[in-house]
XYZ file of C-alpha atoms in Angstrom:
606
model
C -38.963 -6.030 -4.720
C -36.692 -3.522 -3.204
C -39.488 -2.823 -0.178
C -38.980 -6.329 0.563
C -42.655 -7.348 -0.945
C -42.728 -11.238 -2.175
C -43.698 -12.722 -5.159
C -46.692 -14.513 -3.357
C -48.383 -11.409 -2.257
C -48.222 -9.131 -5.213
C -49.955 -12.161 -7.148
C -52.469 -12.699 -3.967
C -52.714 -8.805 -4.135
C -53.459 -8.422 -8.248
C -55.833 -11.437 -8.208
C -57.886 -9.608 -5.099
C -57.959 -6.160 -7.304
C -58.836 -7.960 -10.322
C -61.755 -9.601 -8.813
C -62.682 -5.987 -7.305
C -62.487 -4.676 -10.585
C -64.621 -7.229 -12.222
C -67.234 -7.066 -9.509
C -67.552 -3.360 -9.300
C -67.525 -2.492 -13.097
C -69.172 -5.896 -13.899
C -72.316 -4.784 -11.937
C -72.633 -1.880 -13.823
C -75.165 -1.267 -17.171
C -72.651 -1.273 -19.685
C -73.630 -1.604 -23.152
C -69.904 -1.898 -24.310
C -67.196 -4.407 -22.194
C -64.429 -3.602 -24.055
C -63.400 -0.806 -21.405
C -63.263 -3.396 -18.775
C -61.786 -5.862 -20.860
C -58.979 -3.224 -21.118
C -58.219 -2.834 -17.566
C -58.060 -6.294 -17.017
C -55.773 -6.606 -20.142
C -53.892 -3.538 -18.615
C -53.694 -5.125 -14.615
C -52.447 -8.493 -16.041
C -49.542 -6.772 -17.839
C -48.468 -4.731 -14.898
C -48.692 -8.561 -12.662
C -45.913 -9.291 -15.332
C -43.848 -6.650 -15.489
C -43.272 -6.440 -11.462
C -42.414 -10.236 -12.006
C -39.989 -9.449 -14.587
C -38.861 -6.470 -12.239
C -38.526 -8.532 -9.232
C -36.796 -11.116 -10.745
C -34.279 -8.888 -12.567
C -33.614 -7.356 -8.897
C -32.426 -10.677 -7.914
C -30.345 -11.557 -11.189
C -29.045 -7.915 -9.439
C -28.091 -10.009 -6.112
C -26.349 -12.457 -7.352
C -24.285 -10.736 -9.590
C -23.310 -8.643 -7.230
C -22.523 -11.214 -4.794
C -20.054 -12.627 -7.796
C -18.510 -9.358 -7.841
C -17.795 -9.329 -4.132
C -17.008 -12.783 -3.618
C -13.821 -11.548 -6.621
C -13.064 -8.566 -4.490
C -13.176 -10.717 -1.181
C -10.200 -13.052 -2.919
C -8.323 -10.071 -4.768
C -7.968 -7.211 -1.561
C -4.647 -6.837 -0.173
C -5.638 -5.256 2.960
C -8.534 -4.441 5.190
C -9.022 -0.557 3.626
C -8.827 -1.844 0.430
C -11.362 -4.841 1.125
C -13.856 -2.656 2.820
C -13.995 0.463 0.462
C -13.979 -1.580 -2.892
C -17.712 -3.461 -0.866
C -19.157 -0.368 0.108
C -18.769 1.065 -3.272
C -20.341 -2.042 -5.022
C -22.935 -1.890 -2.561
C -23.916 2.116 -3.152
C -23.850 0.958 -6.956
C -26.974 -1.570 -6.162
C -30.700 0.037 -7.320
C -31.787 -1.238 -4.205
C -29.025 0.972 -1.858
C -28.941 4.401 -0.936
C -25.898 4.524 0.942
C -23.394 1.730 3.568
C -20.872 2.270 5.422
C -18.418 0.100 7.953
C -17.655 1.333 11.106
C -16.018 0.659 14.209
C -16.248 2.507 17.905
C -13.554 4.405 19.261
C -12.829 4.364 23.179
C -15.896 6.234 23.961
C -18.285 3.583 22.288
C -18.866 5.544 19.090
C -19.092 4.512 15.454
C -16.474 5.612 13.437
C -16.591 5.115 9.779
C -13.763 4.306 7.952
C -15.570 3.237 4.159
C -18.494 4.877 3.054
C -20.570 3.781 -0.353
C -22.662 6.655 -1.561
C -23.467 10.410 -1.099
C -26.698 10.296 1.318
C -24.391 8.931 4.133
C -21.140 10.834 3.683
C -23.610 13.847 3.484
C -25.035 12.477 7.311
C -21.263 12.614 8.176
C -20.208 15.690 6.996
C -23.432 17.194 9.317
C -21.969 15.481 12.307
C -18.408 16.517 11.814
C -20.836 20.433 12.084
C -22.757 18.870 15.255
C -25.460 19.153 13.067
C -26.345 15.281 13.912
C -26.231 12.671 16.321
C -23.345 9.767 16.306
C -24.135 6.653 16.376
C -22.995 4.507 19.448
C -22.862 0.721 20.729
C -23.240 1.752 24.124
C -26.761 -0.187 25.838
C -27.195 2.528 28.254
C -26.982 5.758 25.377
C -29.891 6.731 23.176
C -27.731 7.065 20.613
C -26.462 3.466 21.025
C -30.435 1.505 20.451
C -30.294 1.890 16.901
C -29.597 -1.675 14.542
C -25.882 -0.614 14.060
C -24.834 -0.486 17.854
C -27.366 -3.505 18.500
C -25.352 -5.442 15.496
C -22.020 -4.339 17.442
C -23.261 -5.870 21.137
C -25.392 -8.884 19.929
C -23.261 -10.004 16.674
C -26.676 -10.548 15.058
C -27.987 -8.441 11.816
C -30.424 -5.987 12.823
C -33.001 -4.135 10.900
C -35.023 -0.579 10.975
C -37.463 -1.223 8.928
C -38.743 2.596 8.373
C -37.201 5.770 10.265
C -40.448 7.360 9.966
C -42.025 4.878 12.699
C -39.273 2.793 14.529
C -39.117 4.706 17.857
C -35.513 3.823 18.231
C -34.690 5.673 15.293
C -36.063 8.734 16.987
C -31.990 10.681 17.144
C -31.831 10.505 13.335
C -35.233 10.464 11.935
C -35.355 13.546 10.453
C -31.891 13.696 9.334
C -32.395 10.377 7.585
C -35.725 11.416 5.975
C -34.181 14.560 4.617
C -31.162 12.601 2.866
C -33.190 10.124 1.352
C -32.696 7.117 3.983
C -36.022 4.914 5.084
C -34.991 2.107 6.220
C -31.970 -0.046 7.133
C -30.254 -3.367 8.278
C -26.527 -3.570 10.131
C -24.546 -6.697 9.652
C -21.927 -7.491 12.190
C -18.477 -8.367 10.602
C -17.662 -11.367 13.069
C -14.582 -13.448 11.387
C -13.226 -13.991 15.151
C -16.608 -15.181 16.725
C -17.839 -14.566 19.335
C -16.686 -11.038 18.932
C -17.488 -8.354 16.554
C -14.806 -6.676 14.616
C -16.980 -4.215 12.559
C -20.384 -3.515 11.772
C -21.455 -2.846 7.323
C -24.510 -1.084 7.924
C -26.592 -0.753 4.522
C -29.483 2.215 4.193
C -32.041 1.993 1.352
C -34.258 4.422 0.006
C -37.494 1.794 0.577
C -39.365 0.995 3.607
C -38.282 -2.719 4.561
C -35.150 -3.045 5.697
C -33.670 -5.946 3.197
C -36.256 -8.137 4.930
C -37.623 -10.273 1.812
C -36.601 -14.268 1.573
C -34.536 -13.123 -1.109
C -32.898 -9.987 0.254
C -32.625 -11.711 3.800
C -31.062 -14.498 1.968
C -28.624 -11.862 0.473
C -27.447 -10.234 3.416
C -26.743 -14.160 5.014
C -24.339 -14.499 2.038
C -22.795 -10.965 2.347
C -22.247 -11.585 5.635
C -20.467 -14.763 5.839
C -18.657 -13.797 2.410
C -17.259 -11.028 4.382
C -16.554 -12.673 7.460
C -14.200 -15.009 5.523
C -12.422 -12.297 3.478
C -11.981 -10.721 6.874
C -10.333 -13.718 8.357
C -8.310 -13.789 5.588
C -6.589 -10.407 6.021
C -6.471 -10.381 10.000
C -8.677 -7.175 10.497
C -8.060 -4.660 13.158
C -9.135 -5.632 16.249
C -10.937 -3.422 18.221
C -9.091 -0.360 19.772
C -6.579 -0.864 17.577
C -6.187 2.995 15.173
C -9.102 4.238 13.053
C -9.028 6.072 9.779
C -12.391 7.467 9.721
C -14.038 8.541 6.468
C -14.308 12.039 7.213
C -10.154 12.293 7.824
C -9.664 10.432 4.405
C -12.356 12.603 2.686
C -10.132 16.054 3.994
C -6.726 13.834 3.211
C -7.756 13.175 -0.038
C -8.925 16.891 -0.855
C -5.144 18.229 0.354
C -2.995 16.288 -1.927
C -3.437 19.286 -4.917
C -2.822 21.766 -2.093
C 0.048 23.283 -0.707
C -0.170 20.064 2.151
C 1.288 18.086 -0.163
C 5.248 18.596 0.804
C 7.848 16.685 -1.610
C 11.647 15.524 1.409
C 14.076 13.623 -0.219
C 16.450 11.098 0.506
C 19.971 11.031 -0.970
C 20.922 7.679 -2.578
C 24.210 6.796 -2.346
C 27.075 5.495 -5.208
C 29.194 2.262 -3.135
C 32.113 2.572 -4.946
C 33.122 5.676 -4.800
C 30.572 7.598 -1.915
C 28.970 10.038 -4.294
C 25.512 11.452 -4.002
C 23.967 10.965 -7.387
C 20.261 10.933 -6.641
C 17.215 11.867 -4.700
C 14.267 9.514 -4.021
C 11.508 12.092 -3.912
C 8.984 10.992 -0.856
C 5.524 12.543 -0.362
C 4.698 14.098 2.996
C 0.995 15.908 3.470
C 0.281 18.425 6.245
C -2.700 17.567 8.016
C -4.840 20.199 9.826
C -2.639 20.319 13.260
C 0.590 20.811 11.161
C 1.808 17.169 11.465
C 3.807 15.591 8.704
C 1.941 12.507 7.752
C 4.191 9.632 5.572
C 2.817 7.965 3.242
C 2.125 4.475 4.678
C -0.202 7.297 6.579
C -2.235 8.529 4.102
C -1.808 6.342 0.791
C -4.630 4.187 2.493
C -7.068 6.719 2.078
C -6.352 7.531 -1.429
C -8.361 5.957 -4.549
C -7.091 5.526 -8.228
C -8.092 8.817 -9.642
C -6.195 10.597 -6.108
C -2.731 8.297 -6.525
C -2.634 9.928 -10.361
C -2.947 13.730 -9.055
C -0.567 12.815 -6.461
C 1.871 11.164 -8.733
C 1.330 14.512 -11.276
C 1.861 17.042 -8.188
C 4.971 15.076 -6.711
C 6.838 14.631 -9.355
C 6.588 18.322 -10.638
C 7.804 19.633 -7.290
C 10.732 16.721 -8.221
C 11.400 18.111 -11.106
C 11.213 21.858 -9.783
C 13.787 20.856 -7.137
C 16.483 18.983 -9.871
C 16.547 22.578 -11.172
C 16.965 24.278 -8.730
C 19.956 22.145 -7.306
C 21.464 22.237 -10.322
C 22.242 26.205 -10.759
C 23.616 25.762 -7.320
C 26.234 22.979 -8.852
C 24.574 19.742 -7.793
C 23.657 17.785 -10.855
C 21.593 14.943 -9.574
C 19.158 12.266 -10.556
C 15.760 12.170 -8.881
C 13.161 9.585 -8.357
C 9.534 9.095 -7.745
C 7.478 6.555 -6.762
C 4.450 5.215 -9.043
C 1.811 2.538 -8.152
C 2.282 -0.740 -9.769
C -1.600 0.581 -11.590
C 1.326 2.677 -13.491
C 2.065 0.477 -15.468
C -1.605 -0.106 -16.661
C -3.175 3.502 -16.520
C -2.442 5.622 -19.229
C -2.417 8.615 -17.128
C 0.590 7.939 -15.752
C 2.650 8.093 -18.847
C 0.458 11.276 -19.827
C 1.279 12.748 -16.621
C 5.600 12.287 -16.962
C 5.208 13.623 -20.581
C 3.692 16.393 -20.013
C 6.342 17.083 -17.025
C 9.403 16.051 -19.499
C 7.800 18.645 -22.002
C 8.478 21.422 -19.339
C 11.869 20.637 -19.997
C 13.278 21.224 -16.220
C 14.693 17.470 -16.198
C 16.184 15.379 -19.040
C 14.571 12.242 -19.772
C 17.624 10.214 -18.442
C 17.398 11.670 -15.669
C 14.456 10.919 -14.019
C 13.635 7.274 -12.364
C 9.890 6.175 -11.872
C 10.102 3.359 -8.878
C 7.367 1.007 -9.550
C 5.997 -0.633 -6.099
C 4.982 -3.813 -5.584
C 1.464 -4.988 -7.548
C -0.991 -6.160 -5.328
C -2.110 -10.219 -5.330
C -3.946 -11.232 -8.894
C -1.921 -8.629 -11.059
C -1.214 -10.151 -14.391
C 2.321 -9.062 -14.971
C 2.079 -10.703 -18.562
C -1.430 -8.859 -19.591
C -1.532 -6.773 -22.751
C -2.507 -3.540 -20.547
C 0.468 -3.982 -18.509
C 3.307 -4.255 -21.454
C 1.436 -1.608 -23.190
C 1.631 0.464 -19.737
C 5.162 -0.174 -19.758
C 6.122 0.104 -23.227
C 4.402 3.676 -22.856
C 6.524 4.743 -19.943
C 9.687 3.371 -21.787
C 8.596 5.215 -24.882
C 9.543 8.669 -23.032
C 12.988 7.479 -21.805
C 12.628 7.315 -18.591
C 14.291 4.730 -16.560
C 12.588 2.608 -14.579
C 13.087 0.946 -11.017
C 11.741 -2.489 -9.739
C 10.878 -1.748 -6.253
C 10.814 -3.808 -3.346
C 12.709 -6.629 -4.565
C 12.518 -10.204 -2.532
C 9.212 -8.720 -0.282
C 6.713 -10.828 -2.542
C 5.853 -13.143 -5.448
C 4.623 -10.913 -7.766
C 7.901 -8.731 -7.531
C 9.974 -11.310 -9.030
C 7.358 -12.502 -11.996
C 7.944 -8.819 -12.895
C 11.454 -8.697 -12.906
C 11.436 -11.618 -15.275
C 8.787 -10.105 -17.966
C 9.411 -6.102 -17.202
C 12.485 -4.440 -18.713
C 13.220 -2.313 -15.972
C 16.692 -0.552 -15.475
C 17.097 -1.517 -12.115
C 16.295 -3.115 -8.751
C 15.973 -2.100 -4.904
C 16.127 -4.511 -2.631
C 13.361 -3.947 -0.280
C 14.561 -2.701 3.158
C 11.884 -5.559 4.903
C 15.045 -7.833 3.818
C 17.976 -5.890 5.098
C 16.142 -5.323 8.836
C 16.335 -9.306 8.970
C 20.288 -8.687 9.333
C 19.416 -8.243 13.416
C 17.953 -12.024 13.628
C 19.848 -14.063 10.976
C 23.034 -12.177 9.905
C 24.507 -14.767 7.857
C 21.178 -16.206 5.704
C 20.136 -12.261 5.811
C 23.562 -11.626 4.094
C 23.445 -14.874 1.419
C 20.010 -13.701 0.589
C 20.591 -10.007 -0.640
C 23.981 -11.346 -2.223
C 22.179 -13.818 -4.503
C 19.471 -10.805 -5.183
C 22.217 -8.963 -6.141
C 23.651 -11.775 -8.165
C 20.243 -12.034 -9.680
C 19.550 -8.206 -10.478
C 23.394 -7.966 -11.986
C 22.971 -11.289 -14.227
C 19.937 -9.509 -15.639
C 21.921 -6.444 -16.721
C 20.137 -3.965 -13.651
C 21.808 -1.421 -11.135
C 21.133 -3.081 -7.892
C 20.842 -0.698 -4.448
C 19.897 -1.664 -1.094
C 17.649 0.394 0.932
C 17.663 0.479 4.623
C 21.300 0.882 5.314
C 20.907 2.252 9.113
C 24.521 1.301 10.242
C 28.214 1.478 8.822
C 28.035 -2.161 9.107
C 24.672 -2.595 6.484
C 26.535 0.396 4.562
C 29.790 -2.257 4.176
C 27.743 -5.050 3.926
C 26.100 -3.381 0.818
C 29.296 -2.489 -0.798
C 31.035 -6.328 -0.259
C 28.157 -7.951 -1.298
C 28.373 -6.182 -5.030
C 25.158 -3.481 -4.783
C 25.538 -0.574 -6.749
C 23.709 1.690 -4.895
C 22.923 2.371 -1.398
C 19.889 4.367 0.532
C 18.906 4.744 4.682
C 19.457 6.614 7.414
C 23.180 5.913 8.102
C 23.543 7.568 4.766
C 21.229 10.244 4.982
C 17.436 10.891 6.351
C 14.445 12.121 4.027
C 15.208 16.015 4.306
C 13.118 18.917 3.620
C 13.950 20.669 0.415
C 15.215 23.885 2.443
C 18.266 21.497 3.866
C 19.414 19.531 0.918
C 22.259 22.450 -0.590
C 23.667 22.784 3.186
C 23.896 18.928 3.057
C 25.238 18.417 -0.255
C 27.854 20.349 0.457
C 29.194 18.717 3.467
C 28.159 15.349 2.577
C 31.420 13.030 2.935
C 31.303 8.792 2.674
C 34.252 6.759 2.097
C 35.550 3.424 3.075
C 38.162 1.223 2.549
C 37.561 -1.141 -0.345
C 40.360 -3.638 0.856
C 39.391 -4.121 4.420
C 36.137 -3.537 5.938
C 35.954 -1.264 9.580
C 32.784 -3.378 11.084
C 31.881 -7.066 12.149
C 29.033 -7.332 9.642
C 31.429 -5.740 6.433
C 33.903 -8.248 7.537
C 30.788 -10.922 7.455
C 30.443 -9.900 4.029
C 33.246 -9.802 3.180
C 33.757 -13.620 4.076
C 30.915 -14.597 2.270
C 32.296 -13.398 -0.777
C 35.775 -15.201 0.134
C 34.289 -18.721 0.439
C 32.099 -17.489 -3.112
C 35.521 -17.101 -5.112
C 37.067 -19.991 -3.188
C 34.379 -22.329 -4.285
C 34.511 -21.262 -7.904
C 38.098 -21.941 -8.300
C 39.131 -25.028 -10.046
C 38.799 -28.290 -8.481
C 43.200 -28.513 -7.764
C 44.877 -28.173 -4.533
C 47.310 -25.270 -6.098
C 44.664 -23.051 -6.606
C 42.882 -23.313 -2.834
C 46.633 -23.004 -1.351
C 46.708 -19.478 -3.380
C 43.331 -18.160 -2.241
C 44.153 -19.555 1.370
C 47.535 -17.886 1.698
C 46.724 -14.739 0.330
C 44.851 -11.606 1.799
C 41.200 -11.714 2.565
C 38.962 -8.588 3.775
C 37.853 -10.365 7.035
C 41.423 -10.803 7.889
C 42.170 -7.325 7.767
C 39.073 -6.225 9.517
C 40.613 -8.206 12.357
C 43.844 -7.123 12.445
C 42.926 -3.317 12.972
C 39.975 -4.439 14.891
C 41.868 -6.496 17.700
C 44.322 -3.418 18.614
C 43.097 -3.087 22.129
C 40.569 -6.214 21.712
C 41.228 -9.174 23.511
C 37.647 -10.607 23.231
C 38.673 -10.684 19.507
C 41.484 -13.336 19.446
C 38.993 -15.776 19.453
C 37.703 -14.657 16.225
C 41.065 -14.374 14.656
C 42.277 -18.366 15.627
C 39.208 -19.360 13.866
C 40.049 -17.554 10.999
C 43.377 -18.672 10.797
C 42.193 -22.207 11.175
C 40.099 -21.902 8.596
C 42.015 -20.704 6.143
C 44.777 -23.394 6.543
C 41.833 -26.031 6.687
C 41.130 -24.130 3.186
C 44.187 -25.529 1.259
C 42.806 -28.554 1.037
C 39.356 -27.352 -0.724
C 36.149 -26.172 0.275
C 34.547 -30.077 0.644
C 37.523 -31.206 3.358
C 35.394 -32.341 6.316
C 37.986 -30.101 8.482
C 37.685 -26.513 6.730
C 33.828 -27.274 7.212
C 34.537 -27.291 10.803
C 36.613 -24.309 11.247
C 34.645 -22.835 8.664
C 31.308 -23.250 11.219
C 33.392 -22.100 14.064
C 34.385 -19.013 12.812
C 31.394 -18.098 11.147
C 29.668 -18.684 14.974
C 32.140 -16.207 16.369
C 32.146 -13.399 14.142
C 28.292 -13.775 13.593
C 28.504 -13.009 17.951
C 30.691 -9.899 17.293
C 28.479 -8.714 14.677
C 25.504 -9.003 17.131
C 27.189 -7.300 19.630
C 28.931 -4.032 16.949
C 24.871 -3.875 15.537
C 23.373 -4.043 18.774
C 25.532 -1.295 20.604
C 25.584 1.311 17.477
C 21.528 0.465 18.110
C 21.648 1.817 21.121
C 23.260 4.795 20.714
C 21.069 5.819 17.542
């Protein structure tokens, strides 16, 4: 079955033998039968059992195919898609090894998911120059193989034994020696005409998946993947690789000393105070660069995200110490996989930390980030996941708030301590100031109606920084605040580290934006009765003062400040009056301009 024979010849075939059998031994002076009877007896029960075998091969297919077509609908992104199918694959008894690849700007194949050991062991020998690539160049010798035919043709192509294909010639030997006979590529094409990748699938077995069945099976793979593909916009050609042998070394240096913990100070609003540290992984790569996560988290499977959880949040812990004889008693933070809260070896992994006894259970934070598409929120292994973590103390942070669906089912069903608004939000402020603004305060109205701390991440002017503090956060965190610093820096910084502003009148457009939205808030909860919107008219507001330090040597800002006052006698006679909404629009038009301009200039001179 897995050499591509069908059903139809290995009867034909067993019928011609038996009759072979029966002539030959039939002929023969043979006082007792019963010998030949038992041959026959013995060739009709191996017929069957290669049935069985065969058919239980394709039982094989299909399941497999279910398990794909689950993986096709689940993946979040094209890493995750591709690995998860190459791994299924490699499982298969009829696979020795896949792999997708794409070609770099010289026209060869690089590999970015690889199922199996036979062709990461090919690989690793070319990474040596102890093999030849494979290229989808015409005119190269190393580009007539089926993988760089699949790439120029966008049709599957087959070797169907290394051993005698002459094309195969460059990597018959090194093939032979790991175990690979045969072969078919299948070009991932969910933007025909053109080929974004090529899954090309080696088998132990002469063939090359050629069968009914197993061409049948490749059809299916193939258009299965092409949709999935569509799906998640793959990378289009050119566009940055990953390739295998990179995430294979990446994933080796996370329990090394490349594995470097910088932190980034988060910041109390009401007062200025440092009182934590978000602990952020960077990993050294071979040239000395600093690679961030979004970098190298790719690359990284379950089993790898646990030992870098373990290894980042003891260097954490190590550093809380160590600030702490020099004076600085802070809280630090570390981020966790939303798997956390399923996998037991998280929880292991904090406990055993905790029992070390360099950090006090209320101090440490575990950010949870945002679950990936089909995560059951409600599911008995995530409340037991949770209920594990919350059994040691620690506190725990709902990360990412307002970037997706499954962030807010978890706030809802997840006792967590408290929310960060995801910074994907705030950098919205640039395009839509005012809806940006109404959105994060009803987040924050949201987080603080559930009992939670609420910070905002992403605070990269004074403006966001004021913004943050009118609108009710707790917490702030970005770059106007402080970058992610190397351990080394962090006393020196400490140290110096001075924030205050004035919590009666904002110093920026965008506070004093804020600041009005939280004006018109109070003025529409006040009793329906005209006494009560003349005393919120007449008295002090936070925009107003913004504008009366801000127009000292202004001019372009008197504009700003009629509207206001407009407004706020249009006010007295309640927030429905056809008028205030008039003066209210005008205003809010001219100060959303002066925030544009504040935002745009302080911009340009970061």
């Amino acid at each position: 079955a897995s050499a591509g024979l069908e059903e139809v010849w290995l009867l034909e075939g067993v019928e011609r033998l038996r009759d072979l059998i029966a002539q030959r031994l039939g002929s023969l002076s043979v006082g007792d039968r019963r010998p030949i009877g038992i041959v026959l007896q013995r060739l009709g029960l191996e017929r069957q059992w290669q049935l069985e075998s065969m058919r239980e091969v394709q039982r094989e297919r299909v399941a497999l195919l279910a398990r794909l077509n689950a993986l096709a609908w689940s993946a979040d992104g094209y890493l995750e898609l591709i690995q998860g199918m190459v791994d299924a694959l490699a499982a298969h008894s009829e696979i020795a090894s896949c792999a997708v690849g794409r070609p770099d700007h010289s026209g060869q194949l690089t590999y970015e998911a690889v199922g199996g050991e036979a062709f990461a062991q090919y690989l690793r020998d070319l990474a040596r120059g102890e093999a030849a690539p494979i290229r989808v160049n015409a005119d190269s010798p190393h580009g007539v193989g089926p993988s760089g035919r699949a790439w120029r043709t966008g049709q599957v192509q087959r070797c169907l034994h290394y051993g005698t294909d002459p094309s195969m010639a460059s990597w018959r030997d090194r093939a032979l020696a790991i175990g690979i006979v045969s072969s078919v590529a299948i070009p991932l094409c969910p933007s025909p005409p053109g080929t974004s990748a090529v899954l090309t699938i080696y088998s132990p077995y002469a063939g090359g998946l050629q069968s009914e069945d197993q061409q049948a099976f490749v059809d299916q793979l193939k258009t299965l993947l092409d949709l999935a593909l569509a799906r998640l916009v793959p990378p289009r050609p050119g566009t940055e690789l990953l390739p295998f042998i990179v995430r294979e070394r990446w994933r080796a240096s996370i329990a090394t000393s490349a594995l470097q913990v910088h932190y980034q100070p988060v910041v109390r609003l009401s007062d200025g105070r440092v009182t934590e540290l978000e602990a952020l992984a960077r990993l050294q790569d071979l040239d000395g660069a600093l690679l961030l996560p979004a970098r190298f988290l790719p690359a990284l499977g379950d089993d790898d995200l646990v030992v870098l959880f373990r290894h980042v949040l003891a260097q954490a812990t190590h550093q809380r110490e160590s600030l702490l004889r020099l004076g600085h008693a802070l809280d630090v933070s570390v981020n966790a996989p939303a798997a956390a809260l399923e996998d037991p070896r998280y929880a292991e992994a904090a406990a055993a930390v905790l029992a070390e006894g360099r950090c006090p259970v209320d101090s440490l934070l575990l950010e949870i980030l945002e679950s990936p598409m089909g995560t059951d929120p409600g599911s008995a292994s995530s409340m037991a996941g949770m209920s594990a973590l919350k059994a040691l103390g620690v506190r725990l942070v709902e990360d990412d708030l307002g970037a997706g669906y499954s962030s807010l089912i978890r706030l809802r069903q997840w006792p967590f301590d408290r929310v960060k608004i995801d910074q994907a939000i705030v950098m919205q402020v640039a395009d839509d100031p005012l809806r940006t603004l109404r959105f994060i305060r009803q987040l924050v109205r949201l987080g603080h109606d559930l009992g939670l701390e609420v910070v905002i991440e992403g605070l990269e002017t004074p403006g966001l920084i004021e913004a943050a503090f009118w609108l009710g956060a707790d917490m702030g965190q970005g770059y106007a605040l402080a970058r992610p610093m190397a351990p080394g820096g962090l006393p020196g910084w400490l140290d110096g580290f001075r924030c205050t502003w004035d919590a009666t009148r904002p110093a920026t457009a965008l506070g004093a934006l804020a600041g009005a939205l939280l004006w018109e808030e109070q003025l529409l909860a006040l009793p329906s009765a005209p006494e009560f919107w003349r005393r919120h008219a007449e008295g002090p507001c936070a925009t107003g003062g913004y504008l009366a330090d801000a127009m000292v040597g202004h001019a372009g800002l008197q504009a700003v400040h009629a509207a206001h006052e407009a407004m706020h006698e249009a006010a007295k006679d309640g927030p429905h009056d056809p008028m205030y909404r008039r003066h209210r629009e005008r205003f809010l038009h001219l100060l959303i301009e002066q925030v544009r301009v504040e935002e745009q200039s302080r911009a340009d001179a970061a």
